[in-house]
mmCIF file of C-alpha atoms in Angstrom:
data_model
loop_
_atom_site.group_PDB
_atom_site.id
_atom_site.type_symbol
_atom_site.label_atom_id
_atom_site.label_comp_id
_atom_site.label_asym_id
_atom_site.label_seq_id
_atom_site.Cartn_x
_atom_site.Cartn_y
_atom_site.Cartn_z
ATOM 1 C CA UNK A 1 286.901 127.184 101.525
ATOM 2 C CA UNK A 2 285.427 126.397 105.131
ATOM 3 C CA UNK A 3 281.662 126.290 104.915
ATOM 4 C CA UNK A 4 281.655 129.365 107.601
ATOM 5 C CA UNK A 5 284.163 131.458 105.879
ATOM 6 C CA UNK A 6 282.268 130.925 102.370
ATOM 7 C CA UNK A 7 278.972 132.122 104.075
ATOM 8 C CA UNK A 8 280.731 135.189 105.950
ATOM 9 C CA UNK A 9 281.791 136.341 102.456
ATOM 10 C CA UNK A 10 278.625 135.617 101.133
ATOM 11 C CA UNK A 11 276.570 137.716 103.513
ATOM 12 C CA UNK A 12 279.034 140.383 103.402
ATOM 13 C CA UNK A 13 278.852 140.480 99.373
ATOM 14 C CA UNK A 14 274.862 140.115 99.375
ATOM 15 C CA UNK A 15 275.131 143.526 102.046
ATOM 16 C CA UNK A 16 277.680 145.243 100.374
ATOM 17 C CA UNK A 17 275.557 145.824 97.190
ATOM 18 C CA UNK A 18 272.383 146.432 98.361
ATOM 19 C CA UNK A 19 274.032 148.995 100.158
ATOM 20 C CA UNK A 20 275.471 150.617 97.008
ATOM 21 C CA UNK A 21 272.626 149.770 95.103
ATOM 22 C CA UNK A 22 269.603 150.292 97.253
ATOM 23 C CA UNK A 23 270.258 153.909 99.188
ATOM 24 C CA UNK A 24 268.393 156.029 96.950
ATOM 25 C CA UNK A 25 265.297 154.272 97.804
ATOM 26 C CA UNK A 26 265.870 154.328 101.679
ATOM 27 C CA UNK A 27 266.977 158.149 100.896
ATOM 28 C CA UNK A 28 263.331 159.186 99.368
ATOM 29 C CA UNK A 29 261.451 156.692 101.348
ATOM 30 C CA UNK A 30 262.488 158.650 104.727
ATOM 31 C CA UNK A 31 261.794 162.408 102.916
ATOM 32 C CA UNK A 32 258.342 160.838 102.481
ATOM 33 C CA UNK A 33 257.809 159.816 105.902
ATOM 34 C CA UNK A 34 259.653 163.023 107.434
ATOM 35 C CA UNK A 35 257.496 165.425 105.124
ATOM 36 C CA UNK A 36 255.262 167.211 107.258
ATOM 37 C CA UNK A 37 251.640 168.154 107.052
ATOM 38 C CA UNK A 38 250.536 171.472 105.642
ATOM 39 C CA UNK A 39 251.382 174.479 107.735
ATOM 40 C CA UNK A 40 248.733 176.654 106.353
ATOM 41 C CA UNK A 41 251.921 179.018 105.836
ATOM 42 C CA UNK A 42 251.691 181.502 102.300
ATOM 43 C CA UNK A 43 253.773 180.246 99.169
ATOM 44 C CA UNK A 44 256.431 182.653 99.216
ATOM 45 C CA UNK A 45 259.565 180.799 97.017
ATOM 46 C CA UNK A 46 260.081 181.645 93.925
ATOM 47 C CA UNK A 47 261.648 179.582 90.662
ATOM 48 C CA UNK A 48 264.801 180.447 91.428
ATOM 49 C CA UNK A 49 264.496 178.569 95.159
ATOM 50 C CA UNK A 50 263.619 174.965 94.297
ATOM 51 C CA UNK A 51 267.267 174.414 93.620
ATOM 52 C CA UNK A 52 267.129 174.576 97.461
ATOM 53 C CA UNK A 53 266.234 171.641 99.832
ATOM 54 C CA UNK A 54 262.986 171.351 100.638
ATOM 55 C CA UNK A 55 262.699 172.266 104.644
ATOM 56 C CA UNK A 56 260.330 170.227 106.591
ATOM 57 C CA UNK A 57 257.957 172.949 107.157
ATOM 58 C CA UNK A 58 258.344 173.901 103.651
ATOM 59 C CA UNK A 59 255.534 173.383 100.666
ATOM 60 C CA UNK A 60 256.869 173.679 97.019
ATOM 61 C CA UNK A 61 255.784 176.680 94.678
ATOM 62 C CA UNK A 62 254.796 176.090 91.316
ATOM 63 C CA UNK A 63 254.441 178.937 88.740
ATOM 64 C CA UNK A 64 250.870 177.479 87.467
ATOM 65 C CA UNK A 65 248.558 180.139 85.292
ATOM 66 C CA UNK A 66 250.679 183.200 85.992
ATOM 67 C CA UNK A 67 249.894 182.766 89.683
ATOM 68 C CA UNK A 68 252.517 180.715 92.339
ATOM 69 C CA UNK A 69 250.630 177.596 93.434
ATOM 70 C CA UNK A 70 252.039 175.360 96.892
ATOM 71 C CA UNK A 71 252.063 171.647 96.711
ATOM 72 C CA UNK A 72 253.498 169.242 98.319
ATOM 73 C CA UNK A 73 256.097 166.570 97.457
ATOM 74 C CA UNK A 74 253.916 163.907 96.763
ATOM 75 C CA UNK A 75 254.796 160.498 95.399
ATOM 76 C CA UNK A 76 258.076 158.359 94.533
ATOM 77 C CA UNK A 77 258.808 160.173 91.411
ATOM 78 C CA UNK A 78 258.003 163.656 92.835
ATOM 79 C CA UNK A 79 260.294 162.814 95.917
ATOM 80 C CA UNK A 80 262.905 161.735 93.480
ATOM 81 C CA UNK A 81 262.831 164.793 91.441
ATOM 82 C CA UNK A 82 262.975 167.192 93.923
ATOM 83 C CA UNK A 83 265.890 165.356 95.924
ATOM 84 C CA UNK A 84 268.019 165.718 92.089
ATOM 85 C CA UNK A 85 266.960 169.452 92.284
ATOM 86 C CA UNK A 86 267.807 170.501 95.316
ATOM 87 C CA UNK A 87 270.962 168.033 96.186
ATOM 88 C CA UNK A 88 271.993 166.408 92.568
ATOM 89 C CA UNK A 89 272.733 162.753 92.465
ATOM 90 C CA UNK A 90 275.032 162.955 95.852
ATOM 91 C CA UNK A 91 271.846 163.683 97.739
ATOM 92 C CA UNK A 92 270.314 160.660 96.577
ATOM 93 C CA UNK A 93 273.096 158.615 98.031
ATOM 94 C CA UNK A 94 273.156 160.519 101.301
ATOM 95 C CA UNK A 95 273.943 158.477 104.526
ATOM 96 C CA UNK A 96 275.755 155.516 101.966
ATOM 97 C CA UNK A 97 279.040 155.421 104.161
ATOM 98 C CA UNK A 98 276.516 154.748 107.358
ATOM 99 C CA UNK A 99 274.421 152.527 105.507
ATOM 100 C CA UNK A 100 277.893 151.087 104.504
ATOM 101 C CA UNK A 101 279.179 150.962 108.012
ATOM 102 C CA UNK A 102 276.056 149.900 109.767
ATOM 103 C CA UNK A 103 274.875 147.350 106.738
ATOM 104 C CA UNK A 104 277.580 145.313 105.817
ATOM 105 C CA UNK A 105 278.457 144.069 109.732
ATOM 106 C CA UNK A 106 275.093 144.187 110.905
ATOM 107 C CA UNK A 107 273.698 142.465 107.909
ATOM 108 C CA UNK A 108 276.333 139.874 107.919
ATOM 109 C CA UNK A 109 275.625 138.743 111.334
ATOM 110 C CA UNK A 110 272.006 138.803 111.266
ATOM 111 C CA UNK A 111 272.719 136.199 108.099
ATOM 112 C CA UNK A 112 274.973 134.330 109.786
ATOM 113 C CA UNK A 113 273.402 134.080 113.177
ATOM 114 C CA UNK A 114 269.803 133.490 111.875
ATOM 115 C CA UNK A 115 271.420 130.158 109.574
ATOM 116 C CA UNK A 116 272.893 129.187 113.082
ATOM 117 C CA UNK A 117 269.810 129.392 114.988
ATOM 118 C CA UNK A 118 268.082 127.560 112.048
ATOM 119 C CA UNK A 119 270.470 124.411 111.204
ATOM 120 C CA UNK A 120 271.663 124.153 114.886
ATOM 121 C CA UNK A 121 270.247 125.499 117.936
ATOM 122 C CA UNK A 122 266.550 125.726 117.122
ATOM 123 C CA UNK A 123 265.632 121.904 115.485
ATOM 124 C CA UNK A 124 266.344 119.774 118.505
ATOM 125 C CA UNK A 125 263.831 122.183 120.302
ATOM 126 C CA UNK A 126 261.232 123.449 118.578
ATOM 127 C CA UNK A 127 258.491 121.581 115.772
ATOM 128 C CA UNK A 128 260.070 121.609 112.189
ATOM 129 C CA UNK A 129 257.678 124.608 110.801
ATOM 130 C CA UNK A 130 258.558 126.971 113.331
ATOM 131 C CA UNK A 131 262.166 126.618 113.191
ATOM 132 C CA UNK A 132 262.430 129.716 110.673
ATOM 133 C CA UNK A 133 259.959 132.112 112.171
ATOM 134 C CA UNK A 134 261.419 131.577 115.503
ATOM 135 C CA UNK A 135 265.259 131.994 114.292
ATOM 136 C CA UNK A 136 263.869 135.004 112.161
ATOM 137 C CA UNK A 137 262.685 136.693 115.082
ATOM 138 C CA UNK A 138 265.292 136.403 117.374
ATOM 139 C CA UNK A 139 268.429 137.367 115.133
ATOM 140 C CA UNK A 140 266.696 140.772 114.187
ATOM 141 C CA UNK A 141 266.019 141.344 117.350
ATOM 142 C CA UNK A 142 269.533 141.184 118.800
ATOM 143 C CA UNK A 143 270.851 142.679 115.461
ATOM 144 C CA UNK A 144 268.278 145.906 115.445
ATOM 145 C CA UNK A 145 269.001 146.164 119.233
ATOM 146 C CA UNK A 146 273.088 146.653 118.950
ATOM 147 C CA UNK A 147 272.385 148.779 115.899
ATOM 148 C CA UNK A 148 270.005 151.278 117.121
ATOM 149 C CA UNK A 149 272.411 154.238 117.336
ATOM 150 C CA UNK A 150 273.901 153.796 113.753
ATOM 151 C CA UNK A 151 270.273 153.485 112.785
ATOM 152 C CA UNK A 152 269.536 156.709 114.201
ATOM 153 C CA UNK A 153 272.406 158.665 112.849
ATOM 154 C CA UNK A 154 271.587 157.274 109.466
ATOM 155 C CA UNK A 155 267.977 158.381 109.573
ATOM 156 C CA UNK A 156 268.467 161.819 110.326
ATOM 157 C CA UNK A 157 270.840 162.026 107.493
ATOM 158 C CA UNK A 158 268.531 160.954 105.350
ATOM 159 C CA UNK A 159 265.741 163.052 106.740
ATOM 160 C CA UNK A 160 263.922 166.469 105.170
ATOM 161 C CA UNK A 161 265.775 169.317 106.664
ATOM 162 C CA UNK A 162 264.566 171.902 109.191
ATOM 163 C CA UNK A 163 266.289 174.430 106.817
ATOM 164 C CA UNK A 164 266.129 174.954 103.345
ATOM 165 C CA UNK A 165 270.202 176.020 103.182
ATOM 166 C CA UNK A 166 271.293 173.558 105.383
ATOM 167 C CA UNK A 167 270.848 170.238 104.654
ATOM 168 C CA UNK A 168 271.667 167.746 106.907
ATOM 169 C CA UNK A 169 275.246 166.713 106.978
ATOM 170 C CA UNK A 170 277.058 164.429 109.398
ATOM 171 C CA UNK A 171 278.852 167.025 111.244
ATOM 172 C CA UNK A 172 275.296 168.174 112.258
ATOM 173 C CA UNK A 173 273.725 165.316 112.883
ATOM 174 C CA UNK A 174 276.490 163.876 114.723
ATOM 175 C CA UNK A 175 276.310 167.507 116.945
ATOM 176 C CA UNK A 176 272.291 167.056 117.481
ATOM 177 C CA UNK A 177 273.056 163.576 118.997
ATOM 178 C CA UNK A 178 275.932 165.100 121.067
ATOM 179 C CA UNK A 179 273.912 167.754 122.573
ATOM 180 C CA UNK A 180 270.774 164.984 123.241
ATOM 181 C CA UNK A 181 273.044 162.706 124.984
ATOM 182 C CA UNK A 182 273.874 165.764 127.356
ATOM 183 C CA UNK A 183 270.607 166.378 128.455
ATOM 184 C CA UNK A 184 268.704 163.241 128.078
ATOM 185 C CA UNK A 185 271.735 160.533 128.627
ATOM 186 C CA UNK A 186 272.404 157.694 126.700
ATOM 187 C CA UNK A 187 269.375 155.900 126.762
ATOM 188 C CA UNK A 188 268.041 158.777 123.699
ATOM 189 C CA UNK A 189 271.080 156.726 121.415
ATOM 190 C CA UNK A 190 268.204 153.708 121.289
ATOM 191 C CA UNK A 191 265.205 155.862 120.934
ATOM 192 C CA UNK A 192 262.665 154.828 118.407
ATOM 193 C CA UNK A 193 264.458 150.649 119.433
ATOM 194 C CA UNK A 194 260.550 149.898 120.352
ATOM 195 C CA UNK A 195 259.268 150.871 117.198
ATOM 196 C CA UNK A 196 262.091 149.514 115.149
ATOM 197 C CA UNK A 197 261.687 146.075 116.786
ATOM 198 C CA UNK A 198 257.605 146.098 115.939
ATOM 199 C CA UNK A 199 258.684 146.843 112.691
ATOM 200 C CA UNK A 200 261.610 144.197 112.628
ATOM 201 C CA UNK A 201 260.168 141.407 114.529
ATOM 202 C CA UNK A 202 257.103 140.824 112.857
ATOM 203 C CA UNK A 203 258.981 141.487 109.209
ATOM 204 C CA UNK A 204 261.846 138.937 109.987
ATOM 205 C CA UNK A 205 259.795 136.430 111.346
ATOM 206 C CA UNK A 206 257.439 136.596 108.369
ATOM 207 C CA UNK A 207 260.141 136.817 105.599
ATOM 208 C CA UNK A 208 261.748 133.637 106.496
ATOM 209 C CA UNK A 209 258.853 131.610 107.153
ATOM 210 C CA UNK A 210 257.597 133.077 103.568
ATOM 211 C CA UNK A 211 261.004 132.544 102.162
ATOM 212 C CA UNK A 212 261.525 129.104 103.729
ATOM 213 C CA UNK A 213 258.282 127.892 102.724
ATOM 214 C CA UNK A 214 258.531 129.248 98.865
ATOM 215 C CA UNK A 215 261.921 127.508 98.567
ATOM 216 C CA UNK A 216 260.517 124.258 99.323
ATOM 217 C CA UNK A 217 257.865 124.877 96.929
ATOM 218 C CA UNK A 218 260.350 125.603 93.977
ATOM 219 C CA UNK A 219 262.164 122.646 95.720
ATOM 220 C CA UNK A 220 259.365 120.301 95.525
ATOM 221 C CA UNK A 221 259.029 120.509 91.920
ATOM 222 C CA UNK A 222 262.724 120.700 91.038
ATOM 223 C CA UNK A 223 263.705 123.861 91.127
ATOM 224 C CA UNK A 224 266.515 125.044 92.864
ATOM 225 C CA UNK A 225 270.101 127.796 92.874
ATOM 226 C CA UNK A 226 270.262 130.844 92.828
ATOM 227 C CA UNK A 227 267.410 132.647 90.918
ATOM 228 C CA UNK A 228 264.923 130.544 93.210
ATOM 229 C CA UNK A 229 266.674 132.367 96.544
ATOM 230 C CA UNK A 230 265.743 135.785 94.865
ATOM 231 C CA UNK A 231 262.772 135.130 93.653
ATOM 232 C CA UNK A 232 261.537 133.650 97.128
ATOM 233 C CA UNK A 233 263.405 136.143 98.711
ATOM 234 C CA UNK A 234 262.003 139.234 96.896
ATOM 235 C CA UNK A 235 258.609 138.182 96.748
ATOM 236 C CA UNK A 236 258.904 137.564 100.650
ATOM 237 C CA UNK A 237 260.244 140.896 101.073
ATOM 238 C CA UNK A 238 257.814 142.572 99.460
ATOM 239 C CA UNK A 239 254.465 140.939 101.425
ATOM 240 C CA UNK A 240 256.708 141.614 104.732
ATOM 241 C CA UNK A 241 257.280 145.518 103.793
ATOM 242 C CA UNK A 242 253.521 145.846 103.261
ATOM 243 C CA UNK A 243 252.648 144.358 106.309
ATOM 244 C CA UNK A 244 255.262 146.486 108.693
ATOM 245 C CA UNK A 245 254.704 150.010 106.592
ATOM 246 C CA UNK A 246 253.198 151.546 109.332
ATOM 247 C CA UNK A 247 255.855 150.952 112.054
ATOM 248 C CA UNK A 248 258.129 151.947 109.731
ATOM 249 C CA UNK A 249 256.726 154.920 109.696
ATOM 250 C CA UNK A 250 256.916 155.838 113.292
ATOM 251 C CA UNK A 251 260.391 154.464 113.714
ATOM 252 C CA UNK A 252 261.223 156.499 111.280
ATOM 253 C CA UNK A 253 259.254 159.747 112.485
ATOM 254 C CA UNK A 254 260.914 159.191 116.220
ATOM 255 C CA UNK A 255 264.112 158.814 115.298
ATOM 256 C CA UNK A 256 264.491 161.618 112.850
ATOM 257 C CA UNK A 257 263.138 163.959 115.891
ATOM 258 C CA UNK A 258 266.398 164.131 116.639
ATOM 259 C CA UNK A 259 266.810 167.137 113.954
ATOM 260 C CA UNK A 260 263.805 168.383 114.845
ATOM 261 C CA UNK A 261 263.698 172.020 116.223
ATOM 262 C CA UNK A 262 260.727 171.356 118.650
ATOM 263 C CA UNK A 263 261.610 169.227 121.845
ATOM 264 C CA UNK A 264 258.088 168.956 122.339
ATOM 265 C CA UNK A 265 257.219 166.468 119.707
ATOM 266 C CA UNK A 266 255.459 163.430 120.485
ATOM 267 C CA UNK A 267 258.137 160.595 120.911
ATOM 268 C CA UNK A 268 256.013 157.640 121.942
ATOM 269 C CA UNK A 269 255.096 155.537 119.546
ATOM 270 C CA UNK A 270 251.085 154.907 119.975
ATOM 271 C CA UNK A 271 250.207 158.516 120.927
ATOM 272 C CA UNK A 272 252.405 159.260 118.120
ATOM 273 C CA UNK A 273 250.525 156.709 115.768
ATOM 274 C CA UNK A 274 246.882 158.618 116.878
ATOM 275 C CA UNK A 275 248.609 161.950 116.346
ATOM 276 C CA UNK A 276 249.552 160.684 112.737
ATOM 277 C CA UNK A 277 246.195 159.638 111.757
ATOM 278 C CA UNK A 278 244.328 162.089 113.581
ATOM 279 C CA UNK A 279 246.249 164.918 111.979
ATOM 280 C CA UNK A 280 247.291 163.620 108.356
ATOM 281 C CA UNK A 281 245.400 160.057 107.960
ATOM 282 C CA UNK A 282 245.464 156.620 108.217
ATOM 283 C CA UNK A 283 247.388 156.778 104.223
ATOM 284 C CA UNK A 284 250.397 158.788 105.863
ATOM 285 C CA UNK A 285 250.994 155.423 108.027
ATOM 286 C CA UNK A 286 251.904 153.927 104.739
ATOM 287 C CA UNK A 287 254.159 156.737 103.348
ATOM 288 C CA UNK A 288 257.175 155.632 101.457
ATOM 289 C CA UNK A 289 255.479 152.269 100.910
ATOM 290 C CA UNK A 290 256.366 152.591 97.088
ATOM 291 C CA UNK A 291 260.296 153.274 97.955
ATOM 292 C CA UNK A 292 260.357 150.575 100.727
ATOM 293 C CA UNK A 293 258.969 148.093 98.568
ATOM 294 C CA UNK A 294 261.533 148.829 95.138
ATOM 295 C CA UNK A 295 264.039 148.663 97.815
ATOM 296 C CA UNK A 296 263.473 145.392 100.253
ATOM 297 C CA UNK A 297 261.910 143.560 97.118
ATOM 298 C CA UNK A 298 265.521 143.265 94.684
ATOM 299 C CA UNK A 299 267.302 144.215 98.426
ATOM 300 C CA UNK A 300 266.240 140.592 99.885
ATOM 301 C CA UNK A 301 266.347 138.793 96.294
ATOM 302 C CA UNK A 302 270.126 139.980 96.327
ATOM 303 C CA UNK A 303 271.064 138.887 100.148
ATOM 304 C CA UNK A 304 269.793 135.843 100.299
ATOM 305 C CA UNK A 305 271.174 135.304 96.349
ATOM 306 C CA UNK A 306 274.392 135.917 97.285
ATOM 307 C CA UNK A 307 274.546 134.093 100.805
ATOM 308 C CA UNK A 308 273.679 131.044 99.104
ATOM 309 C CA UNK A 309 274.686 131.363 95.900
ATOM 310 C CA UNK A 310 278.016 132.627 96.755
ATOM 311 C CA UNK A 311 278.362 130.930 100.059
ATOM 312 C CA UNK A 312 277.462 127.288 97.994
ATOM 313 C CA UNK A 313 280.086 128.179 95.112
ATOM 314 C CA UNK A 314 283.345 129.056 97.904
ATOM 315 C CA UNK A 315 282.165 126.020 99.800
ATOM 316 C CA UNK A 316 282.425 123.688 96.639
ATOM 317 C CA UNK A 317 285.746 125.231 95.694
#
């Protein structure tokens, strides 16, 4: 097979499973960053109604000492748990066909155009070391840009719902968007774009200069295939999700104001970032960090595991 071809299939196998694989972690990482702050509002569910979805303005009631106590969802595990309760194992998977949809293309050519920019247009102009950052940076941001509106849609499907009865489906969230375009215009279809490229950027650029310079590293002492790309890729991942937690956060928050049911939310990303930290902490700038990171780590092993490893083997055959 055409070296091309063999690294379009291997980019689109590498997207297709961490699709599959990794929504449940994208699903409970945005229910952490979409929980709200206490409301101050009485614990008035009973037993019978954390089968239900847990509404944004909603606390959990747990019968604790013969008295009803309210907590919060708190934590990766306690996220994961409640998401079974209320939704079952489908709501763990929730927003897979998008993630499908917008993943496997948009994955696939940010692959493919960032190996472009790296063996071909970027050497003859820029000094060896750079070659990766600079490639890194510029195929997210032309990827993140055309995707913003499947991005969106994808978020607010995975978001905690306003109501407790009515989670979020696509019909609705597809309606919400409808109605925003209306009034606000089309421009709304790419809001939270700033805050997904200053989470995007910065993470792309780093990962492949990390990944680039680990390879070489395995390289130099002669290692090399497959299990070196995930390695270098997960451990990559990982230091790059750390780093970008907090604009992942907002991106997050300001696109899933789409479902909100107060227009009057802060939208802009530094007054929202002092709102954040003013009202709930500097820590709630790094909610979901525990999802993100199970997610991007094995996420970025498996991409770049399969673009190469699969994209070498089709090439050689």
């Amino acid at each position: 097979m055409h070296e091309s071809y063999a690294k379009l299939v291997g980019a689109a196998t590498g997207s297709t499973m961490t699709a599959l694989t990794m929504t449940p972690f994208d699903v409970v990482k945005t229910r952490l960053q979409t929980q709200r702050p206490p409301s101050g509002k009485p614990c008035v569910r009973n037993m019978s109604s954390l089968a239900r979805p847990l509404a944004g303005e909603e606390l959990v009631c747990v019968w604790e000492n013969g008295v009803f106590r309210a907590e919060r969802v708190n934590g990766f595990l306690d996220a994961v748990k409640h998401v079974w309760k209320a939704e079952g194992m489908r709501g763990l998977w929730k927003g897979a066909g998008t993630t499908l949809v917008i993943g496997v293309p948009s994955s696939t050519s940010y692959m493919l155009t960032y190996d472009h920019l790296l063996k071909v247009v970027l050497p003859p102009l820029l000094p060896a070391p750079v070659v990766p950052l600079i490639a890194g940076v510029l195929a997210r941001g032309v990827i993140s840009s055309v995707a913003s509106p499947l991005e969106m849609i994808r978020t607010n499907l995975q978001s905690t719902p306003l109501s407790a009865n009515n989670p979020h489906t696509l019909r609705s969230v597809l309606s919400s968007i409808r109605s925003l375009v209306r009034a606000q215009g089309m421009p709304v279809l790419w809001r939270g774009l700033s805050a997904t490229l200053w989470r995007d950027i910065p993470f792309s650029g780093f990962y492949w200069a990390s990944y680039e310079s680990l390879k070489k590293s395995f390289a130099r002492n002669g290692h090399e295939g497959a299990w070196v790309a995930f390695i270098s890729g997960a451990t990559s991942g990982s230091a790059a999700a750390l780093i970008t937690s907090p604009m992942d956060v907002i991106k997050t928050r300001r696109q899933a104001l789409v479902m909100s049911a107060s227009a009057s939310e802060i939208t802009s990303s530094f007054p929202l970032v002092k709102h954040i930290v003013r009202t709930e902490g500097v820590s709630a700038l790094f909610a979901g960090l525990t999802p993100r990171i199970a997610k991007i780590a094995p996420a970025c092993g498996i991409m770049i595991a399969c673009f190469e490893g699969v994209g070498r083997l089709l090439s050689d055959h």
